[in-house]
mmCIF file of N, CA and C in Angstrom:
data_model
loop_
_atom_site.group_PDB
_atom_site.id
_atom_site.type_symbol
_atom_site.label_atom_id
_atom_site.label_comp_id
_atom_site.label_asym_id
_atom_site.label_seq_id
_atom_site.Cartn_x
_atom_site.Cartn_y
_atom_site.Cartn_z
ATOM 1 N N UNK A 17 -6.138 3.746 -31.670
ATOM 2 C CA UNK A 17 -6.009 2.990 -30.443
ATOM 3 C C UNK A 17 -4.821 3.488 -29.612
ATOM 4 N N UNK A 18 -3.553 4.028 -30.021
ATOM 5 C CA UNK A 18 -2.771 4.398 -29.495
ATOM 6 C C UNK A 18 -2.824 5.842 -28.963
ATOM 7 N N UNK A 19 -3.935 6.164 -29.388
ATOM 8 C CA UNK A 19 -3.945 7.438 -29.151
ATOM 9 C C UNK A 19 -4.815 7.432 -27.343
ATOM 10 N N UNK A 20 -5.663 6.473 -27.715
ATOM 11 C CA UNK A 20 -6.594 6.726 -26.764
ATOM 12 C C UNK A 20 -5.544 5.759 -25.850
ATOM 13 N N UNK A 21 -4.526 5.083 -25.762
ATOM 14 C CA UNK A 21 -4.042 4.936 -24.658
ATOM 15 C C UNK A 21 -2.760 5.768 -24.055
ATOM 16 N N UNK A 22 -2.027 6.637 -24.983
ATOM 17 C CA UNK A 22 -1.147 7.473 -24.262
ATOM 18 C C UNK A 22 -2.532 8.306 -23.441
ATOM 19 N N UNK A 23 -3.624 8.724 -23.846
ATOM 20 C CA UNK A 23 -4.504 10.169 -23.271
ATOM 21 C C UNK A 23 -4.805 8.993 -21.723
ATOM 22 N N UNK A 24 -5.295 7.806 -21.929
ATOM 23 C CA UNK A 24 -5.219 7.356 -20.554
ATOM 24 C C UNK A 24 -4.388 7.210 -19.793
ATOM 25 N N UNK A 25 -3.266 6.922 -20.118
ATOM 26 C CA UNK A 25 -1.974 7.074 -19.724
ATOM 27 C C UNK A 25 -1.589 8.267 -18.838
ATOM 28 N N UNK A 26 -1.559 9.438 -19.839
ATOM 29 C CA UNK A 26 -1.681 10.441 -19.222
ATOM 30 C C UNK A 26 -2.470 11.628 -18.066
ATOM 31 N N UNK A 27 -3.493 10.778 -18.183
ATOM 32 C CA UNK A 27 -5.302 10.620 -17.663
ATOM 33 C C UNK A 27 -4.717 10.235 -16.104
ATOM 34 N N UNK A 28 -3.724 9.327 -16.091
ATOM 35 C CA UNK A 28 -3.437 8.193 -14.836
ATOM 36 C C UNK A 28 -2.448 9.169 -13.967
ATOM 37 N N UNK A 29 -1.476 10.352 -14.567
ATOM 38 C CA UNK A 29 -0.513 11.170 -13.821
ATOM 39 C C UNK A 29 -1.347 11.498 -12.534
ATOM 40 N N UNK A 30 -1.934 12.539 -12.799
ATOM 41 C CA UNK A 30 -2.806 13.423 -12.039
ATOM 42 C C UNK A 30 -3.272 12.648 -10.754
ATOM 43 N N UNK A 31 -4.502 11.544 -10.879
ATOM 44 C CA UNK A 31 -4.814 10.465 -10.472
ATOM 45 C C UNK A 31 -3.420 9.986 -9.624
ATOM 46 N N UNK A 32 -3.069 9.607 -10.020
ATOM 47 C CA UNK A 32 -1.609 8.564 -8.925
ATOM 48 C C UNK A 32 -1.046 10.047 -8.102
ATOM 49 N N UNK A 33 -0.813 10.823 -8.515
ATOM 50 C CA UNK A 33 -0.719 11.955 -7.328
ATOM 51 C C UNK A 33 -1.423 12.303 -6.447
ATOM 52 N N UNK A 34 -3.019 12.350 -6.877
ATOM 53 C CA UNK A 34 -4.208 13.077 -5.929
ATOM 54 C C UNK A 34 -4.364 11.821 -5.083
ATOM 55 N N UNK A 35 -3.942 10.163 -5.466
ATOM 56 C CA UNK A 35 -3.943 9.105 -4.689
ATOM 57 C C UNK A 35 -3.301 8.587 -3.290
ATOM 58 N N UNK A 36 -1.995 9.571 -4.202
ATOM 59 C CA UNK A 36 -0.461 9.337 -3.175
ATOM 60 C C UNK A 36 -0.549 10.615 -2.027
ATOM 61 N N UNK A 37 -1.016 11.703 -3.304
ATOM 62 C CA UNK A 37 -0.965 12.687 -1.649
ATOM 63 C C UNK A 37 -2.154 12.520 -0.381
ATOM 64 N N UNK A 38 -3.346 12.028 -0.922
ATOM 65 C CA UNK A 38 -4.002 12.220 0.119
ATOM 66 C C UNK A 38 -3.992 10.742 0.621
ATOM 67 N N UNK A 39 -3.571 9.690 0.423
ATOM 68 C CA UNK A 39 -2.648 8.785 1.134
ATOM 69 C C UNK A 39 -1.328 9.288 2.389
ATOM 70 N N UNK A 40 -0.903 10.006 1.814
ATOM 71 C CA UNK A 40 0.260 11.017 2.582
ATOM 72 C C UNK A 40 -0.138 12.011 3.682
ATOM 73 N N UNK A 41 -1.537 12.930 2.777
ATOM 74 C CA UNK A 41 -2.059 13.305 4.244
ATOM 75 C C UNK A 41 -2.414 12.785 4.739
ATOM 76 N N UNK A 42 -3.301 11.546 4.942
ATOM 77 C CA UNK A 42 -4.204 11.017 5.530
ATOM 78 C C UNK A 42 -3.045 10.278 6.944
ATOM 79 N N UNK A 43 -1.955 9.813 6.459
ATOM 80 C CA UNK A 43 -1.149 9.130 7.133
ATOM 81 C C UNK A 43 -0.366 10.623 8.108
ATOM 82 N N UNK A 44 -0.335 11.472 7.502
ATOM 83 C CA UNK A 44 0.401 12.996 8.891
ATOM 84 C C UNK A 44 -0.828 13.010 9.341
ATOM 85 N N UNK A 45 -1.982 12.952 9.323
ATOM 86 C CA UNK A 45 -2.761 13.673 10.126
ATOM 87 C C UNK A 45 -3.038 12.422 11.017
ATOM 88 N N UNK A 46 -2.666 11.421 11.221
ATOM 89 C CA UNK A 46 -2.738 10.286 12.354
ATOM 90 C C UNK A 46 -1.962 10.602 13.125
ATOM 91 N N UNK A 47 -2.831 10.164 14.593
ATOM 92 C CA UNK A 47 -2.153 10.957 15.713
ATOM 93 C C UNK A 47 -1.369 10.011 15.920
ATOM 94 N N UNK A 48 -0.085 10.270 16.455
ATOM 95 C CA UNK A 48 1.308 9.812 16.759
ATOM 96 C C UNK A 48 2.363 9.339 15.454
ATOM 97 N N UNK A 49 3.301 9.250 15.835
ATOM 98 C CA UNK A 49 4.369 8.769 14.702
ATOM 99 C C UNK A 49 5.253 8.032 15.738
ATOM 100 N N UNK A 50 6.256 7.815 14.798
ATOM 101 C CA UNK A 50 7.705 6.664 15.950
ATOM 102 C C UNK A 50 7.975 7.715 16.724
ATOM 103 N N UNK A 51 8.043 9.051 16.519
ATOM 104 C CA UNK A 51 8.746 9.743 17.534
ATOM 105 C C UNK A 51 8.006 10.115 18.570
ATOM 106 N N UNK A 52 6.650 9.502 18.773
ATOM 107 C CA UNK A 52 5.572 9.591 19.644
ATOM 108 C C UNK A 52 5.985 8.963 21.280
ATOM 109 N N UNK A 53 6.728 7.805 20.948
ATOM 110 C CA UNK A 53 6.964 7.279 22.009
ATOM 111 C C UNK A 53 8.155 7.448 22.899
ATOM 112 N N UNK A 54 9.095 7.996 21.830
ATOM 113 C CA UNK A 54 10.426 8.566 22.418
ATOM 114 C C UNK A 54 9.903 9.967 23.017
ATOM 115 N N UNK A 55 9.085 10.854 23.261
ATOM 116 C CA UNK A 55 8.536 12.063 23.772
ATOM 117 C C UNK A 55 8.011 11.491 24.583
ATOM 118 N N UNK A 56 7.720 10.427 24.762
ATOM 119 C CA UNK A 56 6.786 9.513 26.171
ATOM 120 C C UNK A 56 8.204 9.406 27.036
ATOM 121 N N UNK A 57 9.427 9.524 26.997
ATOM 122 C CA UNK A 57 10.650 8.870 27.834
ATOM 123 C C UNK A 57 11.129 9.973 28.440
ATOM 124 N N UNK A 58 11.001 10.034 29.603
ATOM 125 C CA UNK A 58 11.762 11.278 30.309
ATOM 126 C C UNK A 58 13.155 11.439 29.976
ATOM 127 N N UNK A 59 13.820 10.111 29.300
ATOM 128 C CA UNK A 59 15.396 9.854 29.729
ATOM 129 C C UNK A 59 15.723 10.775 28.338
ATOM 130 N N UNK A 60 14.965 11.071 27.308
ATOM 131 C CA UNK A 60 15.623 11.417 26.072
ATOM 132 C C UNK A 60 14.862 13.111 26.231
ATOM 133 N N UNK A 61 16.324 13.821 25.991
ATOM 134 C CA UNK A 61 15.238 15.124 25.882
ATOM 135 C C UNK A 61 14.912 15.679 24.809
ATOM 136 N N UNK A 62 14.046 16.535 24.888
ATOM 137 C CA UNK A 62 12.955 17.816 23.794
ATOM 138 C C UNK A 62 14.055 18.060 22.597
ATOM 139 N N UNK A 63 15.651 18.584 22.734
ATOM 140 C CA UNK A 63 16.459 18.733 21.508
ATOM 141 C C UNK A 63 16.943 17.495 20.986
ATOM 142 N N UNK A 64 16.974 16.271 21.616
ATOM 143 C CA UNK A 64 16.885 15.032 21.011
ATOM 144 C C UNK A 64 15.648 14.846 19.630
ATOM 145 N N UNK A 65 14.704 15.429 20.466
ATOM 146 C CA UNK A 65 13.177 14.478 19.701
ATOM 147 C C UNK A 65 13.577 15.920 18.370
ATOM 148 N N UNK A 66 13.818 16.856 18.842
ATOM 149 C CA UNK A 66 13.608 18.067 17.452
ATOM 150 C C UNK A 66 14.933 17.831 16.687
ATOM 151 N N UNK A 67 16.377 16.938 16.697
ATOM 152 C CA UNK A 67 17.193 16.776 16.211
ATOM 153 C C UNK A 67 16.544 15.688 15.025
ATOM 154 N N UNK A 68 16.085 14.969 15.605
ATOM 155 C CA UNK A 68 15.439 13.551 15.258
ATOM 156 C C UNK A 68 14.054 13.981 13.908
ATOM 157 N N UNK A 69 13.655 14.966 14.572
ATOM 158 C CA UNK A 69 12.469 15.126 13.464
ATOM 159 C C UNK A 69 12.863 15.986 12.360
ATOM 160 N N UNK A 70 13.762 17.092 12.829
ATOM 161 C CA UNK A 70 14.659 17.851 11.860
ATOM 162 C C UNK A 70 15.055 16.163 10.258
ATOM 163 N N UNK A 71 15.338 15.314 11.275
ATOM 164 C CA UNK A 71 16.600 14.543 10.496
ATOM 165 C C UNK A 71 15.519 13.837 9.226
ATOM 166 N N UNK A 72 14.414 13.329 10.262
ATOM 167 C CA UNK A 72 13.755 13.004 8.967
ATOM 168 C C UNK A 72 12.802 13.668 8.664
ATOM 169 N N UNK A 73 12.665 14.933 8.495
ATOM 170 C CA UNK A 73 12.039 15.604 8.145
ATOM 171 C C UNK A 73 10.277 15.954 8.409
ATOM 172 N N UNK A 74 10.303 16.131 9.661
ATOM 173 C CA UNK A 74 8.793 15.914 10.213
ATOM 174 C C UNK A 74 8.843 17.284 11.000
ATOM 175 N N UNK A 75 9.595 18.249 10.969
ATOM 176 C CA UNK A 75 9.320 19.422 11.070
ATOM 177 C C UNK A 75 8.787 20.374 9.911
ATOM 178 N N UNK A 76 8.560 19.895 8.699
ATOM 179 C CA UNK A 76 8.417 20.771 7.715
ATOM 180 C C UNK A 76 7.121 20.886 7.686
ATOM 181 N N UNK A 77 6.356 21.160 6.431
ATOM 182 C CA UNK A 77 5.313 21.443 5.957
ATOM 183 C C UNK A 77 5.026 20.600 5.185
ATOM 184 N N UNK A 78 3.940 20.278 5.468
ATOM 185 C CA UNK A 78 3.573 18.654 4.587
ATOM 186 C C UNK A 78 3.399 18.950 3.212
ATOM 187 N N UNK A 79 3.207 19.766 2.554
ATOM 188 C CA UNK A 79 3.358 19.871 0.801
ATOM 189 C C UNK A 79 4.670 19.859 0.943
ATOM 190 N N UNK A 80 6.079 20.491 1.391
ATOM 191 C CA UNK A 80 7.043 20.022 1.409
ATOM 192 C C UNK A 80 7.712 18.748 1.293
ATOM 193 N N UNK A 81 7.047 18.221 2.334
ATOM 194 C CA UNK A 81 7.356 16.709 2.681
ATOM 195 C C UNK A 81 7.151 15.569 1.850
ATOM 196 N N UNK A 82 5.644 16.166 1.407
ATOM 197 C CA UNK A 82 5.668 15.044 0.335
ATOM 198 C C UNK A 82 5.878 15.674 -1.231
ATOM 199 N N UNK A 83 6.410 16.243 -1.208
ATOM 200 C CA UNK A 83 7.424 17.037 -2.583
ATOM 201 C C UNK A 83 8.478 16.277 -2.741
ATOM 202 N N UNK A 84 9.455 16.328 -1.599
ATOM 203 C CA UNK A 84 10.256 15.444 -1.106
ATOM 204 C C UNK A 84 10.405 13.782 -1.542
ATOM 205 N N UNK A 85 9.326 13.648 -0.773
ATOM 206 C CA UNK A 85 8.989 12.058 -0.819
ATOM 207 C C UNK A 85 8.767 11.811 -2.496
ATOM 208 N N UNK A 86 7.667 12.314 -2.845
ATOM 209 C CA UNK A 86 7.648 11.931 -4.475
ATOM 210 C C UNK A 86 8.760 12.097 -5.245
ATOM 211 N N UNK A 87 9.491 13.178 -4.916
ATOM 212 C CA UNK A 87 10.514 13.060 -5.640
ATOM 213 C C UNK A 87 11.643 11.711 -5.559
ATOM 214 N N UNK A 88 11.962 10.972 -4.074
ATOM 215 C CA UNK A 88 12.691 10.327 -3.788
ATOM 216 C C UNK A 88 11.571 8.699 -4.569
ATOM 217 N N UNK A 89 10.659 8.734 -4.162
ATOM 218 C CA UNK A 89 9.723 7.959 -5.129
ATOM 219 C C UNK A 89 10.490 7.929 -6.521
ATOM 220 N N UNK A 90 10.438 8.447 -7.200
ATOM 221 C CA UNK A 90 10.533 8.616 -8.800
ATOM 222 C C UNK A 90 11.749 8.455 -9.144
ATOM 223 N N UNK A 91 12.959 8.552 -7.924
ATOM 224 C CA UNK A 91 13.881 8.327 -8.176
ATOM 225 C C UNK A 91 14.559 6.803 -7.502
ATOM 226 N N UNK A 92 13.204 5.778 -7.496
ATOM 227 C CA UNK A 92 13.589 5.129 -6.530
ATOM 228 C C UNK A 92 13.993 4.778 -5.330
ATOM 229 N N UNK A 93 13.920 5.337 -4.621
ATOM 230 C CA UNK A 93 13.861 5.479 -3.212
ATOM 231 C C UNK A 93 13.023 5.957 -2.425
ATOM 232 N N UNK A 94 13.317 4.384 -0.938
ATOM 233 C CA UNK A 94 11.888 4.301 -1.069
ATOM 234 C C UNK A 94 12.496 5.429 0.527
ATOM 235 N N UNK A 95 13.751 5.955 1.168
ATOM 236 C CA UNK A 95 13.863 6.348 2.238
ATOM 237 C C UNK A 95 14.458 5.100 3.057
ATOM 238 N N UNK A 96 14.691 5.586 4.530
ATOM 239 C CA UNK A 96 15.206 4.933 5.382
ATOM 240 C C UNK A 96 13.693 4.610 6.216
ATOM 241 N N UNK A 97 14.309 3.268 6.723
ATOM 242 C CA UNK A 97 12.648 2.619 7.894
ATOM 243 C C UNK A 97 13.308 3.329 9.181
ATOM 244 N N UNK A 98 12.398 4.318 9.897
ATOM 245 C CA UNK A 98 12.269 4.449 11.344
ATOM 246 C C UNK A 98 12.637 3.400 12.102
ATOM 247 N N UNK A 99 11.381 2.404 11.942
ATOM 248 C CA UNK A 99 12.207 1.305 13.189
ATOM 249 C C UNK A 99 13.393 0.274 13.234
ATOM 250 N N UNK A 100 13.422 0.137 11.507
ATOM 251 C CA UNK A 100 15.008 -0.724 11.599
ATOM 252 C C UNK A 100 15.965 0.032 11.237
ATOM 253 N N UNK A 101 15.796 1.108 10.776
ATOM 254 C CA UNK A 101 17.226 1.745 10.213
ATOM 255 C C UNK A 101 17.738 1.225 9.225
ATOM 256 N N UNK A 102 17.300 0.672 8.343
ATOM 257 C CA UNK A 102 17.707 0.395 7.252
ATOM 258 C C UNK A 102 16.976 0.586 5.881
ATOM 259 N N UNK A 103 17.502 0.523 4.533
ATOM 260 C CA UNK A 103 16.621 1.201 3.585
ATOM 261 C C UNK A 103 15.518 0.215 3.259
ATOM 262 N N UNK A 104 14.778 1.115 3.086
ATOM 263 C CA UNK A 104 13.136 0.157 3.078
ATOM 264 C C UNK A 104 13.275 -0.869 1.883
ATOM 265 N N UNK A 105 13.731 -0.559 0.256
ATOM 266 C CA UNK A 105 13.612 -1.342 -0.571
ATOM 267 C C UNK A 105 14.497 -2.187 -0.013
ATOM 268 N N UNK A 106 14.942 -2.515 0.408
ATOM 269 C CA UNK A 106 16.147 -3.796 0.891
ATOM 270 C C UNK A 106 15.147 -4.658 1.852
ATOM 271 N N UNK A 107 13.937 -3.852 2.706
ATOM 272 C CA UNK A 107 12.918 -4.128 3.370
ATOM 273 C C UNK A 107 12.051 -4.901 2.636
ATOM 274 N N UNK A 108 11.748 -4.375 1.588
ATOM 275 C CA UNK A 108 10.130 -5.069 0.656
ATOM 276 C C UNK A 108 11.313 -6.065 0.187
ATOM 277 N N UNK A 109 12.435 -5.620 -0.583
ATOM 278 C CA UNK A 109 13.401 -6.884 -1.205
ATOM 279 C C UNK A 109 13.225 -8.375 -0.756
ATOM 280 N N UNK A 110 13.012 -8.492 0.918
ATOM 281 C CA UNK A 110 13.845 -9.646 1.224
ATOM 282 C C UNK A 110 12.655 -10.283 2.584
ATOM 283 N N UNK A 111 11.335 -9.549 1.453
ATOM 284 C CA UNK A 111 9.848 -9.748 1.960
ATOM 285 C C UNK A 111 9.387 -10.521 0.724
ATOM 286 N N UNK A 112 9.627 -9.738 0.194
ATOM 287 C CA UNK A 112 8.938 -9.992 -1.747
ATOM 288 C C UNK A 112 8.740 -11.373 -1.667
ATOM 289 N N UNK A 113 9.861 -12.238 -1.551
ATOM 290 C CA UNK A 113 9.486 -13.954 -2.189
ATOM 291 C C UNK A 113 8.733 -14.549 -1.615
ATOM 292 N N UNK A 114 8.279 -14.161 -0.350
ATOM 293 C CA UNK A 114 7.217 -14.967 0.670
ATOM 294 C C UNK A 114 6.248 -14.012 0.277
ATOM 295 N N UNK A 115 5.972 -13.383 0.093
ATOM 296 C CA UNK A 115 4.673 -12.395 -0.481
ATOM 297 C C UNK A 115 4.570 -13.254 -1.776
ATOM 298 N N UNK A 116 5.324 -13.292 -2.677
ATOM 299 C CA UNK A 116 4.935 -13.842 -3.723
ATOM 300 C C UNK A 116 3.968 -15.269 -3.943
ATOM 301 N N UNK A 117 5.304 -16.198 -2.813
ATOM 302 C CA UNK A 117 4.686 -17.679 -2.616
ATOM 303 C C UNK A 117 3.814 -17.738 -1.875
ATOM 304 N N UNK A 118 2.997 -16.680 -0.933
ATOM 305 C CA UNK A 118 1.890 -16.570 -0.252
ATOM 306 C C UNK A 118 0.598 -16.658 -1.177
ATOM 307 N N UNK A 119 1.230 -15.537 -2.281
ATOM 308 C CA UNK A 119 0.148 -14.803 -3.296
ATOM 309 C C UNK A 119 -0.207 -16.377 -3.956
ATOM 310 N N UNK A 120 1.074 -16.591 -4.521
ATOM 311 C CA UNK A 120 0.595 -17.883 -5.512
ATOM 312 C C UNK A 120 0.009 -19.048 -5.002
ATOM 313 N N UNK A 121 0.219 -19.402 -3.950
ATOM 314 C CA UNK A 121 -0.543 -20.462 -3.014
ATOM 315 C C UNK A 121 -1.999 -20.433 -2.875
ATOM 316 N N UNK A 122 -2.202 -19.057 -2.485
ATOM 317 C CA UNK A 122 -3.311 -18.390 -2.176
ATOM 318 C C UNK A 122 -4.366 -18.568 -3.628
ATOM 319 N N UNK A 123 -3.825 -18.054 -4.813
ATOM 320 C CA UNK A 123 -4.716 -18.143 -6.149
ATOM 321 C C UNK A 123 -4.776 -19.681 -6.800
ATOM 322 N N UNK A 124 -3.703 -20.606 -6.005
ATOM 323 C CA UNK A 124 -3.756 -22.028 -6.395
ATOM 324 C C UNK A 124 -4.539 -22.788 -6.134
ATOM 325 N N UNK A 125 -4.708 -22.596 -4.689
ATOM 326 C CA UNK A 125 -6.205 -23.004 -3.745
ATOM 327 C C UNK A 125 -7.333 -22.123 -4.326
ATOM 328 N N UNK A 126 -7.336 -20.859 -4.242
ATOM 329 C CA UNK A 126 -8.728 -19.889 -5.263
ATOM 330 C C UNK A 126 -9.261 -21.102 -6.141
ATOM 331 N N UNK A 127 -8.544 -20.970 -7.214
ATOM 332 C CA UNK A 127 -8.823 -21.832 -8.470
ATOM 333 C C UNK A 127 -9.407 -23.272 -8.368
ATOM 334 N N UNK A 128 -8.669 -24.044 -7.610
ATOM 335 C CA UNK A 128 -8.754 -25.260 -7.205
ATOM 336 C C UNK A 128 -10.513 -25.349 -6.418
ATOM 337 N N UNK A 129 -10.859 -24.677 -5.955
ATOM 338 C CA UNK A 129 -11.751 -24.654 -5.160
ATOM 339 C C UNK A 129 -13.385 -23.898 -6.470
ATOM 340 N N UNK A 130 -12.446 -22.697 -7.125
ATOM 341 C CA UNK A 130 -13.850 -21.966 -7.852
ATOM 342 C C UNK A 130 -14.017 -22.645 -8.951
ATOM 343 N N UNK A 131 -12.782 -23.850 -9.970
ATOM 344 C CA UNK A 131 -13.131 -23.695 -10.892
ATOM 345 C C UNK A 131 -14.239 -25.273 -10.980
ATOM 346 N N UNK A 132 -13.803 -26.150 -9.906
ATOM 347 C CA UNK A 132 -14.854 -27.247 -10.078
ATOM 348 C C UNK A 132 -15.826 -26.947 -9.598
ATOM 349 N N UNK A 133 -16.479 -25.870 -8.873
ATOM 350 C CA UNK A 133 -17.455 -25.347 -8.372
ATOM 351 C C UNK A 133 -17.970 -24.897 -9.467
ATOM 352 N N UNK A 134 -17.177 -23.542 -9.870
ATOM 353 C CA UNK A 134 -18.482 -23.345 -11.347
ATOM 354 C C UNK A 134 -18.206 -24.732 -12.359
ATOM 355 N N UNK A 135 -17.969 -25.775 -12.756
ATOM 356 C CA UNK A 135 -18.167 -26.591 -13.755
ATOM 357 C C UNK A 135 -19.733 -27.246 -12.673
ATOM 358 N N UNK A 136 -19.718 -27.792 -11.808
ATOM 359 C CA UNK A 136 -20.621 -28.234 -10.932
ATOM 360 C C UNK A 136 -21.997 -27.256 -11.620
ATOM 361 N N UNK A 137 -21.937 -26.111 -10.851
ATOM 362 C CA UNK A 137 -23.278 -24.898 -11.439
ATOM 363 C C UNK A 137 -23.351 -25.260 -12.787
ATOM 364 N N UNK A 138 -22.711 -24.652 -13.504
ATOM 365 C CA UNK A 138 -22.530 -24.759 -14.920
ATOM 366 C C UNK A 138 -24.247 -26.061 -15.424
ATOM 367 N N UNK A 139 -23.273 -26.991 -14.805
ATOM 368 C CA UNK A 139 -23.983 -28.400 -15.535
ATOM 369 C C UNK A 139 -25.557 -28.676 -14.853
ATOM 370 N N UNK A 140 -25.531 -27.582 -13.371
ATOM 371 C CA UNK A 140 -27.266 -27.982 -12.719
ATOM 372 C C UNK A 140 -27.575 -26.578 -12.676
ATOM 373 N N UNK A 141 -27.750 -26.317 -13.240
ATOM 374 C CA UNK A 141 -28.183 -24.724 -13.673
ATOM 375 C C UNK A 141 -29.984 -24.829 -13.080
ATOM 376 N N UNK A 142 -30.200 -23.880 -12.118
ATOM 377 C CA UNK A 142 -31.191 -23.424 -11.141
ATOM 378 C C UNK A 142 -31.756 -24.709 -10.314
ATOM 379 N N UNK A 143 -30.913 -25.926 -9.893
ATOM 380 C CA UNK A 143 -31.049 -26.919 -9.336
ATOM 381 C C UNK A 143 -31.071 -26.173 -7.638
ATOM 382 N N UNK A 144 -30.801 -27.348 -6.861
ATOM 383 C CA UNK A 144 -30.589 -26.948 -5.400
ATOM 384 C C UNK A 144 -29.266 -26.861 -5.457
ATOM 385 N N UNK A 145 -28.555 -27.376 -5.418
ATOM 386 C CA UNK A 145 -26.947 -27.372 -5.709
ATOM 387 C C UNK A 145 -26.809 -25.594 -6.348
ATOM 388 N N UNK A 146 -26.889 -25.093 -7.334
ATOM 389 C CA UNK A 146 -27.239 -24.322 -8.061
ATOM 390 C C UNK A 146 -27.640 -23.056 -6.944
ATOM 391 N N UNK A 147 -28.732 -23.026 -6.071
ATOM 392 C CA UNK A 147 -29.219 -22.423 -5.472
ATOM 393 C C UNK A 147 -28.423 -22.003 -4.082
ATOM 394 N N UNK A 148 -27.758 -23.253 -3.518
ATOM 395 C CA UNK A 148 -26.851 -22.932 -2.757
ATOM 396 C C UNK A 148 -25.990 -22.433 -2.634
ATOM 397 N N UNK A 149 -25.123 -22.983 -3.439
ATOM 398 C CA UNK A 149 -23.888 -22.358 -3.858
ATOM 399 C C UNK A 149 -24.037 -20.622 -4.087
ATOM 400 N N UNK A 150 -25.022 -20.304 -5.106
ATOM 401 C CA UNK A 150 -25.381 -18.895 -5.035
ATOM 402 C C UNK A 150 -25.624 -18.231 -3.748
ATOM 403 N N UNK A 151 -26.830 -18.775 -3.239
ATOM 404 C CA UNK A 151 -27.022 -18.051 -1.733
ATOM 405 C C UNK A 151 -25.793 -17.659 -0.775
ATOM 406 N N UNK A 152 -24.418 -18.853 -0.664
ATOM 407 C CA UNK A 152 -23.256 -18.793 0.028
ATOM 408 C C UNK A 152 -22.671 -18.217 -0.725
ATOM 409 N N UNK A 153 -22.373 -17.639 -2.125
ATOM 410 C CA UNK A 153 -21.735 -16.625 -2.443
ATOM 411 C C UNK A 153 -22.132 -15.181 -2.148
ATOM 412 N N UNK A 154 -23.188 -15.201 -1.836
ATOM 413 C CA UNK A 154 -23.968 -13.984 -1.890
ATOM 414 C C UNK A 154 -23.842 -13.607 -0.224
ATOM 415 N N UNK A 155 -23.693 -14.739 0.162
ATOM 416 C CA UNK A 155 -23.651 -14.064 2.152
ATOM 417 C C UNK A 155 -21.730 -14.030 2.321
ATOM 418 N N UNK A 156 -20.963 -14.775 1.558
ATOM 419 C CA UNK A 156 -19.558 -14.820 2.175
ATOM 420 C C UNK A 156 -19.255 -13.015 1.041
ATOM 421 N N UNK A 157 -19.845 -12.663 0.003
ATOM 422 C CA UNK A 157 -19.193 -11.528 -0.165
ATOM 423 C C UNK A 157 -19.758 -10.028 -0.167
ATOM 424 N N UNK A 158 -20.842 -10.469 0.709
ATOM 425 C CA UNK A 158 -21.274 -9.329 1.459
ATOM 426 C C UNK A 158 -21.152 -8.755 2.752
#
């Protein structure tokens, strides 16, 4: 058993890379970035915007870039945010607890709502009740 979970384990490297990079390309090859709109401003010039992309690195070569990035990944870091200037994990940090109490609210009501529903089915098994309920599952998750 342990065997077959380090080989999945290891199974998962490859995978979380081919995930992350073409996550990574997929996100350079979208047209515009933050520095899209500062090239829209007459007031800032052309060695501004190439100082700026130099800085965070959006002049390179995207296997570069995200060489880069994974590496700062693995070492925890998540980088600096473009639009606030400040480091992103300090960003998700001081997001996290309302994400959390969103999440848990969210699966409190789930539950509350699916589990007397299936005891309901459960007990009229191919009734009308039974029939409905199916049909409205079948149109809300399609």
């Amino acid at each position: 058993m342990a065997r077959f979970l380090i080989k999945r384990l290891l199974n998962m490297i490859p995978l979380i890379i081919g995930i992350t990079f073409l996550s990574f390309l997929v996100m350079s090859l979208a047209p515009g970035n933050f520095l899209t709109n500062l090239k829209l401003n007459p007031a800032i010039s052309p060695q501004v915007i190439r100082q700026l992309e130099a800085q965070f690195g959006l002049d390179q070569p995207i296997l570069v870039r995200y060489g880069k990035w994974l590496w700062q990944v693995l070492h925890l870091n998540l980088g600096l945010s473009m639009s606030y200037r400040v480091n992103v994990t300090s960003l998700i940090a001081a997001r996290a607890f309302n994400t959390v109490i969103l999440a848990l609210a969210s699966m409190i009501f789930v539950w509350a709502v699916a589990i007397p529903i299936g005891i309901v089915v459960s007990f009229n098994q191919n009734s009308i009740c039974d029939i409905l309920i199916l049909s409205l599952d079948v149109v809300l998750t399609t």
